[in-house]
mmCIF file of C-alpha atoms and ligand atoms in Angstrom:
data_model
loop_
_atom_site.group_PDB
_atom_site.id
_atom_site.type_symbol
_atom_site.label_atom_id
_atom_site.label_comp_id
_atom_site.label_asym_id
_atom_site.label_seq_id
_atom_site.Cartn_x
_atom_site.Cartn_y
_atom_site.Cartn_z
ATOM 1 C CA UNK A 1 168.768 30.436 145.022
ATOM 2 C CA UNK A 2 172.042 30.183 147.036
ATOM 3 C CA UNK A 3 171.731 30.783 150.890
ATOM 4 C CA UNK A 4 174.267 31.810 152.820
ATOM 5 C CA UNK A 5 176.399 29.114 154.413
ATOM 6 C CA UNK A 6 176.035 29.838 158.021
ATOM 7 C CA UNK A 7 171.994 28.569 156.983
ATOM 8 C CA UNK A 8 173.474 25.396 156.588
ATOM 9 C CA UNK A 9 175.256 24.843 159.609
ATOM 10 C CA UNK A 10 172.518 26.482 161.528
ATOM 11 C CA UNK A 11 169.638 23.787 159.514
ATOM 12 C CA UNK A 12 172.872 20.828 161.087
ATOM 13 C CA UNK A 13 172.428 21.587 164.519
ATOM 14 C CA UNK A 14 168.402 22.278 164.849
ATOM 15 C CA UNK A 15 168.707 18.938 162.971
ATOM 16 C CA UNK A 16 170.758 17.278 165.608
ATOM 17 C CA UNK A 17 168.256 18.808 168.304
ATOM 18 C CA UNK A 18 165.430 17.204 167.003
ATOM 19 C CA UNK A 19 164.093 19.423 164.576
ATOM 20 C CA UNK A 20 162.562 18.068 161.523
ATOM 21 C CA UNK A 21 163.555 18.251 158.085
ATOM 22 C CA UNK A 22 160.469 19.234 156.981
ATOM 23 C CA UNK A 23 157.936 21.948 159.194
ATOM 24 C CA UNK A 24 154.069 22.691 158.607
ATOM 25 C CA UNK A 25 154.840 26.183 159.518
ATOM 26 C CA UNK A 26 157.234 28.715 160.451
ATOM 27 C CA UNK A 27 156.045 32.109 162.745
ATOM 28 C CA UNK A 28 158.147 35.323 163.274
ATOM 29 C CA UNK A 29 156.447 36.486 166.308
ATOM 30 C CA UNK A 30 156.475 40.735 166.826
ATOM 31 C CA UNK A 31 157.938 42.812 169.060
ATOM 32 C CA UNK A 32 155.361 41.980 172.539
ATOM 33 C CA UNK A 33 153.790 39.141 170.650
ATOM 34 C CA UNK A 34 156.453 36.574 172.312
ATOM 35 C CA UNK A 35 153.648 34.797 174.085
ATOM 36 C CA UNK A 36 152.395 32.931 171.805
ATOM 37 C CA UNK A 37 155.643 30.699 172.188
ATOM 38 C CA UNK A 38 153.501 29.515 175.057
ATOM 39 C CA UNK A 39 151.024 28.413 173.064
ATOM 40 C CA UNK A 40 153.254 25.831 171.480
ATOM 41 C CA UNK A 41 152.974 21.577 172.737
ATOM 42 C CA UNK A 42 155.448 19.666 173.256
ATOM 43 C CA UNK A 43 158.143 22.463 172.654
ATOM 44 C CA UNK A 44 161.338 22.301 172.378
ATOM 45 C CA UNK A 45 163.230 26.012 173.512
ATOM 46 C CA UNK A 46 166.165 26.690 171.594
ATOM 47 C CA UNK A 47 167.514 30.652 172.933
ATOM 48 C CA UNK A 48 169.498 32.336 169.972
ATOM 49 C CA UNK A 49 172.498 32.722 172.296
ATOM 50 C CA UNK A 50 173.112 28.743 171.964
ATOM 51 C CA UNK A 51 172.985 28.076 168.344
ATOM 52 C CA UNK A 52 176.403 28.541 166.818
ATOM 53 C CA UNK A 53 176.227 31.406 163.949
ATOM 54 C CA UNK A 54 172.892 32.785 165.042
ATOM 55 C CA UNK A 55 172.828 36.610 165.698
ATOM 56 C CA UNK A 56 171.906 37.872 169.274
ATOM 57 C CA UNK A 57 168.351 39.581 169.399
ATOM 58 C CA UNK A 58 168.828 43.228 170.956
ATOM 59 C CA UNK A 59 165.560 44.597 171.233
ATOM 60 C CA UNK A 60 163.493 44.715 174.559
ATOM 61 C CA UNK A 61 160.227 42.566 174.372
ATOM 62 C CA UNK A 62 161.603 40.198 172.014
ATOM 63 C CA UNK A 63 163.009 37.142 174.312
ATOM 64 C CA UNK A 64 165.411 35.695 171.571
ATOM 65 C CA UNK A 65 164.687 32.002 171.090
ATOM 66 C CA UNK A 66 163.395 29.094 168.789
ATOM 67 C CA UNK A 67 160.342 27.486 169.829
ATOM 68 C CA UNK A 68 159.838 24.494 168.030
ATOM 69 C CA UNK A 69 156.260 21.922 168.723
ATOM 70 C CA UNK A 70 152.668 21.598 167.477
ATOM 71 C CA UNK A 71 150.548 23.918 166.737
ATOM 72 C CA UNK A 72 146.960 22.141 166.182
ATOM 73 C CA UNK A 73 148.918 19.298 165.234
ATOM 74 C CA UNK A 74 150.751 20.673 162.636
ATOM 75 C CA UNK A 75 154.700 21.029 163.414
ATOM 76 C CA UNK A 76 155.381 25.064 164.145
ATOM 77 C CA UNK A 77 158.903 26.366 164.676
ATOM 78 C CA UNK A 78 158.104 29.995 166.283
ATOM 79 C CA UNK A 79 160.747 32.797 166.333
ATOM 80 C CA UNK A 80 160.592 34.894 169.470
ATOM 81 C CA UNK A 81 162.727 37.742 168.673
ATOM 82 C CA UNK A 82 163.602 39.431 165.255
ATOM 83 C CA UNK A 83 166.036 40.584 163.852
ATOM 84 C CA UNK A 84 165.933 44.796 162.481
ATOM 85 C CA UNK A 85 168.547 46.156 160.091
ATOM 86 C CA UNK A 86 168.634 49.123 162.722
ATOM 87 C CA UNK A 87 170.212 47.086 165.360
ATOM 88 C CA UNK A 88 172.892 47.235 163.201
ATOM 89 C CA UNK A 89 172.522 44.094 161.128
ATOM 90 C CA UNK A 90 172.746 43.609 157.404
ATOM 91 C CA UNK A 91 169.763 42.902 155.490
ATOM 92 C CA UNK A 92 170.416 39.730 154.690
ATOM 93 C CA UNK A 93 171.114 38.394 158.419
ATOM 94 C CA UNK A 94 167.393 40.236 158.746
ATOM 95 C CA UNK A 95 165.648 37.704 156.795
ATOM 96 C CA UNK A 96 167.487 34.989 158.271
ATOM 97 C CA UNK A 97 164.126 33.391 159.715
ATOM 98 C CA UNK A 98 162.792 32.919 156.288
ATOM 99 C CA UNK A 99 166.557 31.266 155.212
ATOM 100 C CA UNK A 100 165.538 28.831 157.668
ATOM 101 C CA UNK A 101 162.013 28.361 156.546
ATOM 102 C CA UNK A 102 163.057 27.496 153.292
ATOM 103 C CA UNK A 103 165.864 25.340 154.587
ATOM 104 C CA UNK A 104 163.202 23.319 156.623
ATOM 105 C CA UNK A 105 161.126 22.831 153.873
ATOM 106 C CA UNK A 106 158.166 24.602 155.955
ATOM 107 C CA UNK A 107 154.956 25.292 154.218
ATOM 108 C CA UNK A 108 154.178 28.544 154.964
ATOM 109 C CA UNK A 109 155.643 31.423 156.352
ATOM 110 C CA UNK A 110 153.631 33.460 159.542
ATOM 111 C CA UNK A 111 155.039 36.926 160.023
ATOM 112 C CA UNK A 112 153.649 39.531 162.770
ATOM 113 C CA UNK A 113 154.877 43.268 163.862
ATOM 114 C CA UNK A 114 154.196 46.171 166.039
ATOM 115 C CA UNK A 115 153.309 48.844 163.646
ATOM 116 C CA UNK A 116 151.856 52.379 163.868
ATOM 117 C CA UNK A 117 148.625 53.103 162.753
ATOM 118 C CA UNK A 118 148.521 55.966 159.674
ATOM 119 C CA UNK A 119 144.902 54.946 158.976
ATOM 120 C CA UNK A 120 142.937 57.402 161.019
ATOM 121 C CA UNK A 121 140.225 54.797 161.111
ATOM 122 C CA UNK A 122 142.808 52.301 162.885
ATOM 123 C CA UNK A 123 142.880 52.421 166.856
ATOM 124 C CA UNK A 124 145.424 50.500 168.881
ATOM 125 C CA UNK A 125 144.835 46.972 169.541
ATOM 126 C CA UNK A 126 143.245 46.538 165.751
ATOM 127 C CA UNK A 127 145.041 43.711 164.027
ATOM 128 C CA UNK A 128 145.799 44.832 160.760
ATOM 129 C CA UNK A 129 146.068 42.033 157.342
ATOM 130 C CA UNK A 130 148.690 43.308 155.404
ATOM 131 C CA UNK A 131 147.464 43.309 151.688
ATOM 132 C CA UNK A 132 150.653 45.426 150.474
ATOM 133 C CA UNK A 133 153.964 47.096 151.212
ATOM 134 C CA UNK A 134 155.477 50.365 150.306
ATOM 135 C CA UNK A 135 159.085 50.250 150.713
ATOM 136 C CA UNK A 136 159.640 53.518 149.143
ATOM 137 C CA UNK A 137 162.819 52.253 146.940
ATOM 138 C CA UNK A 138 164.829 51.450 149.351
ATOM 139 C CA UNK A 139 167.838 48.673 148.304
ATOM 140 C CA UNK A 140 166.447 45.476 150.324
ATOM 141 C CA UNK A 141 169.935 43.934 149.679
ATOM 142 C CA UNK A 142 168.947 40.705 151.380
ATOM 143 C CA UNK A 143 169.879 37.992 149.055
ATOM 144 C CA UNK A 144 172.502 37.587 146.307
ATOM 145 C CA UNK A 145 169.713 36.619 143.621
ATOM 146 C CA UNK A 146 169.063 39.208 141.014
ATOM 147 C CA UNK A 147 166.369 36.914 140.097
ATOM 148 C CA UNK A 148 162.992 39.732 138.984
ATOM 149 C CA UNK A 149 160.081 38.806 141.764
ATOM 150 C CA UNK A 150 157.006 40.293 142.325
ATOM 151 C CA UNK A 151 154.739 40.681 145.524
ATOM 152 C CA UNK A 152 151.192 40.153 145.425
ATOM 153 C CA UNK A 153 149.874 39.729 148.752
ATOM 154 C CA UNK A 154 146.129 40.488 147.979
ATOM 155 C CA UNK A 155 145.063 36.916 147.462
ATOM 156 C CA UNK A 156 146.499 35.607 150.824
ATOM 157 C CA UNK A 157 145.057 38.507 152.607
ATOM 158 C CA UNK A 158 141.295 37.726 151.311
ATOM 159 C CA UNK A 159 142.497 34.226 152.849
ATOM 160 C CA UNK A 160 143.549 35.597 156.028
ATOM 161 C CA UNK A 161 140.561 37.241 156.445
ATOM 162 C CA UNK A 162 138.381 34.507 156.069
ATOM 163 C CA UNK A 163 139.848 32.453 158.255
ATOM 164 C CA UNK A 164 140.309 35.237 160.868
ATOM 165 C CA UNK A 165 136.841 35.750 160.331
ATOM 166 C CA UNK A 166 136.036 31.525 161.106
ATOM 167 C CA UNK A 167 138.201 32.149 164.309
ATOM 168 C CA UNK A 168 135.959 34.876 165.816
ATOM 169 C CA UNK A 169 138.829 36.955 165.170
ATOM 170 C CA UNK A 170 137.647 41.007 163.942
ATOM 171 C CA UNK A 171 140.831 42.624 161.524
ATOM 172 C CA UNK A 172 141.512 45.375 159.664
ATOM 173 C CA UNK A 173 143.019 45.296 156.223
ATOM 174 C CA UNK A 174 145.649 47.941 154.587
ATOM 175 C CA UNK A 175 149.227 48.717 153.151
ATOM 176 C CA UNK A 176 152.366 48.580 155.451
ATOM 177 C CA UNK A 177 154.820 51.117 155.095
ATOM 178 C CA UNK A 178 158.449 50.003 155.325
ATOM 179 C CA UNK A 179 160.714 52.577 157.367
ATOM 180 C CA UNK A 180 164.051 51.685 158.475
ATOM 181 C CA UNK A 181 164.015 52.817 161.843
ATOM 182 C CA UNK A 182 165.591 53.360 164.247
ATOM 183 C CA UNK A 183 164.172 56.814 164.772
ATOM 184 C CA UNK A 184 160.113 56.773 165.028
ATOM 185 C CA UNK A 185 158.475 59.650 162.389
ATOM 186 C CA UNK A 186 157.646 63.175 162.322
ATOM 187 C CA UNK A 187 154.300 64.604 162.113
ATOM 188 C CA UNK A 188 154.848 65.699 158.413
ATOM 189 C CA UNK A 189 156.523 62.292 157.416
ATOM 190 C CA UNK A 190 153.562 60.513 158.548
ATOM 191 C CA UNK A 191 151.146 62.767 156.826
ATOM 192 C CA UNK A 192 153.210 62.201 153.161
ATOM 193 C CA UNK A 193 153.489 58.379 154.133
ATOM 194 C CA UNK A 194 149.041 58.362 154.557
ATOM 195 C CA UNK A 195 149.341 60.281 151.093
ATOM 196 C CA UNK A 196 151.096 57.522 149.505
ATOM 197 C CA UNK A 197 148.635 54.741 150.749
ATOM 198 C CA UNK A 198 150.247 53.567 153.840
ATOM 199 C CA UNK A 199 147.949 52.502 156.616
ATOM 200 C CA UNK A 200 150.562 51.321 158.842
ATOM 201 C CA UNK A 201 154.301 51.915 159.271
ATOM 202 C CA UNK A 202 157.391 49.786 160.741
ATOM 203 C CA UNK A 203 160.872 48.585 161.041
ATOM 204 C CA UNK A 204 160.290 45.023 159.651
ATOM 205 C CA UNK A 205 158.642 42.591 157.585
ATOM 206 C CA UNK A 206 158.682 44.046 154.065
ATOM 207 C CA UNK A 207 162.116 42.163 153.753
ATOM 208 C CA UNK A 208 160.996 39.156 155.004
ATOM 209 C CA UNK A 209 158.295 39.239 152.776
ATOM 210 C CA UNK A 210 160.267 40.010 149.621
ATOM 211 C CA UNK A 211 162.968 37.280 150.183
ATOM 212 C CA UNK A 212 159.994 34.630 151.047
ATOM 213 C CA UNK A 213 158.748 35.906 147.507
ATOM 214 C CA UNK A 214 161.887 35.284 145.837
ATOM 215 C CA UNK A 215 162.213 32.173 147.535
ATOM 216 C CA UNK A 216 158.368 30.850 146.846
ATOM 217 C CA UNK A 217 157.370 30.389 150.224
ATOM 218 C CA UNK A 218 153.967 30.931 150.660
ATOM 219 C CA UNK A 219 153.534 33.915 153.341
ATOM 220 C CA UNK A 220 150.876 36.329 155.172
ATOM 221 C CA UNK A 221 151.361 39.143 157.296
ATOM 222 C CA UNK A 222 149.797 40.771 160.120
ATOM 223 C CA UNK A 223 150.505 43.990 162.134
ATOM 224 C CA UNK A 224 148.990 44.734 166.042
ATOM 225 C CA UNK A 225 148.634 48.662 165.965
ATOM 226 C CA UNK A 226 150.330 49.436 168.936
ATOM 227 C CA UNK A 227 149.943 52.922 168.501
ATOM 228 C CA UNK A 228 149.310 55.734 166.652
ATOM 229 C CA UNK A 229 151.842 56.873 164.726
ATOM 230 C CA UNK A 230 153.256 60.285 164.754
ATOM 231 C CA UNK A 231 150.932 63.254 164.506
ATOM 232 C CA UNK A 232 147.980 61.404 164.407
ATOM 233 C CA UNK A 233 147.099 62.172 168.437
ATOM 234 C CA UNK A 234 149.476 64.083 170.673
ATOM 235 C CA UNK A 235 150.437 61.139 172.672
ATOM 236 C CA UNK A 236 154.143 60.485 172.741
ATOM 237 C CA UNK A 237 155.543 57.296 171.322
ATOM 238 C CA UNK A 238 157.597 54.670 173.246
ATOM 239 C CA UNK A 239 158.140 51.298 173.659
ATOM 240 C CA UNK A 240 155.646 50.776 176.498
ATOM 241 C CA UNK A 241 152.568 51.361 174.564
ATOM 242 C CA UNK A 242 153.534 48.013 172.315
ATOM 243 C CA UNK A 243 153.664 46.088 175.417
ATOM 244 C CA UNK A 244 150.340 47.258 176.422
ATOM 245 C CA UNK A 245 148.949 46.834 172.895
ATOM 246 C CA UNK A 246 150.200 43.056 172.759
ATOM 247 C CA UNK A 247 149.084 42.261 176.258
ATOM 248 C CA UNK A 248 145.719 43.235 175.427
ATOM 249 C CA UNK A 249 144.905 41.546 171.932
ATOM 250 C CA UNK A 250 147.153 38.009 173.215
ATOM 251 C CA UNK A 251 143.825 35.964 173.227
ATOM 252 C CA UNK A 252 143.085 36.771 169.723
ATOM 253 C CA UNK A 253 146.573 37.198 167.916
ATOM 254 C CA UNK A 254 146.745 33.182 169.514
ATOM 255 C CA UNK A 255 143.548 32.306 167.782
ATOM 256 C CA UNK A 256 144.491 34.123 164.520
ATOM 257 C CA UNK A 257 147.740 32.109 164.043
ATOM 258 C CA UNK A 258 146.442 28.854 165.541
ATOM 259 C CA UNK A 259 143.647 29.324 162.467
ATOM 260 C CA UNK A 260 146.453 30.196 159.771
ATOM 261 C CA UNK A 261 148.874 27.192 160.999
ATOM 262 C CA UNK A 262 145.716 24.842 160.699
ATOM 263 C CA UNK A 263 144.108 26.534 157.617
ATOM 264 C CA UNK A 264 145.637 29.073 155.424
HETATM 265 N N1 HPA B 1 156.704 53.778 163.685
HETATM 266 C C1 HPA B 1 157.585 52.869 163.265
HETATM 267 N N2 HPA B 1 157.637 51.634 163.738
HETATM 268 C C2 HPA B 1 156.762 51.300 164.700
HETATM 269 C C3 HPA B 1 155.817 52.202 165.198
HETATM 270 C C4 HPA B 1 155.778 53.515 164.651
HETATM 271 O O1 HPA B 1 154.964 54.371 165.038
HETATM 272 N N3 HPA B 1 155.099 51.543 166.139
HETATM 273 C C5 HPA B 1 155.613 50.276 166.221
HETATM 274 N N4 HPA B 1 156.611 50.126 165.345
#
């Protein structure tokens, strides 16, 4: 498949900085999941704002750079800040972190969100396998291929799991429901989303995930609940709650990816 050009001129200069042709694995860290750049030896910080052709990350709680270093030994190139097509961006320039994976060669493909829980059984803080996405039809225009691809997450999730498990690391498994955002849900939109088998809803990720698909780069997701989403309690939803939500499960969203760069 044809990438974009400014991929190519981006792949030049992380090339010139030291970056490797080749990466073990590439992470999309969440909105309040930014930490775990810290986690990273040896690292090399790239911030978006100094790579020529590389949008600007708008969204408080996502710091907007490029950590590149080891990870268990295995080389890990970390973005900490995301890109959502409600910032304003098209959908292609959203999956621009999985353009690069491919570009680099990398072997798999990390992704993490904030999400809101539709599963009444979820609470906040429960780390969440995504096994499957709903993106209720809408066009995911994010790459020029018309090539026919089809998801099937199940497998890797079983995977995840396991190795989640092997890391002392408790998770939840379900369905994440694709919104586009910006606006969070109502009460009744929530309730038809939990009728259609969503356990979790969000702003990101399913697009990622389809254009890794196309492009045949192995890739597992994983939400934090940060909250519960609309309806479900009468709590009001804002940003603060996903800080609060990240803070508290740091430890063992670290552990989870340091298992899945090592073993998945
Ligand atoms: N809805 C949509 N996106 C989200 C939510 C939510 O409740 N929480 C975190 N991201």
């Amino acid at each position: 498949m044809h990438l974009p050009d400014y991929i190519i001129s981006i792949k030049d200069f992380l090339l010139k900085q030291g970056i490797p042709n080749q990466v073990d694995a590439v992470v999309i860290l969440g909105s309040g999941l930014g930490d775990f750049g810290n986690e990273i030896e040896d690292q090399l910080a790239i911030p978006y704002s100094k790579i020529p052709g590389f949008p600007q990350s708008t969204v408080a709680g996502h710091s907007g750079s490029l950590i590149f270093g080891k990870v268990k030994e295995r080389t890990t190139l970390a973005f900490s800040g995301r890109f959502h097509f409600y910032e304003g961006y098209t959908f292609q320039k959203t999956v621009l972190p999985v353009h690069i994976a491919h570009t680099l060669n990398a072997e798999k493909l990390l992704i993490s969100n904030a999400a809101g829980g539709i599963n009444l059984d979820f609470r906040v803080g429960d780390l969440m396998v995504i096994e499957d996405i709903i993106t209720q039809n809408i066009d995911l225009k994010a790459s020029s291929s018309s090539k026919k691809w089809q998801l099937n997450l199940y497998p890797i999730a079983d995977k995840v799991q396991e190795i989640a498990s092997q890391a002392g690391v408790t998770t939840k498994r379900g369905t994440y429901l694709y919104v586009k955002g910006p606006n969070y849900e109502t009460p009744a939109e929530i309730k038809a989303f939990r009728m259609l088998g969503g356990d979790a809803v969000g702003m990101s990720t399913a697009p990622e995930l389809i254009e890794a698909s196309k492009l045949g780069i192995k890739s597992a997701a994983v939400s934090l609940i940060t909250n519960a989403a609309a309806g479900v309690t009468d709590q009001k939803l804002d940003h603060a709650e996903v800080k609060e939500a990240a803070e508290m499960k740091k430890r063992e969203f670290a552990d989870l990816v340091k298992g899945l760069v090592e073993e998945l």
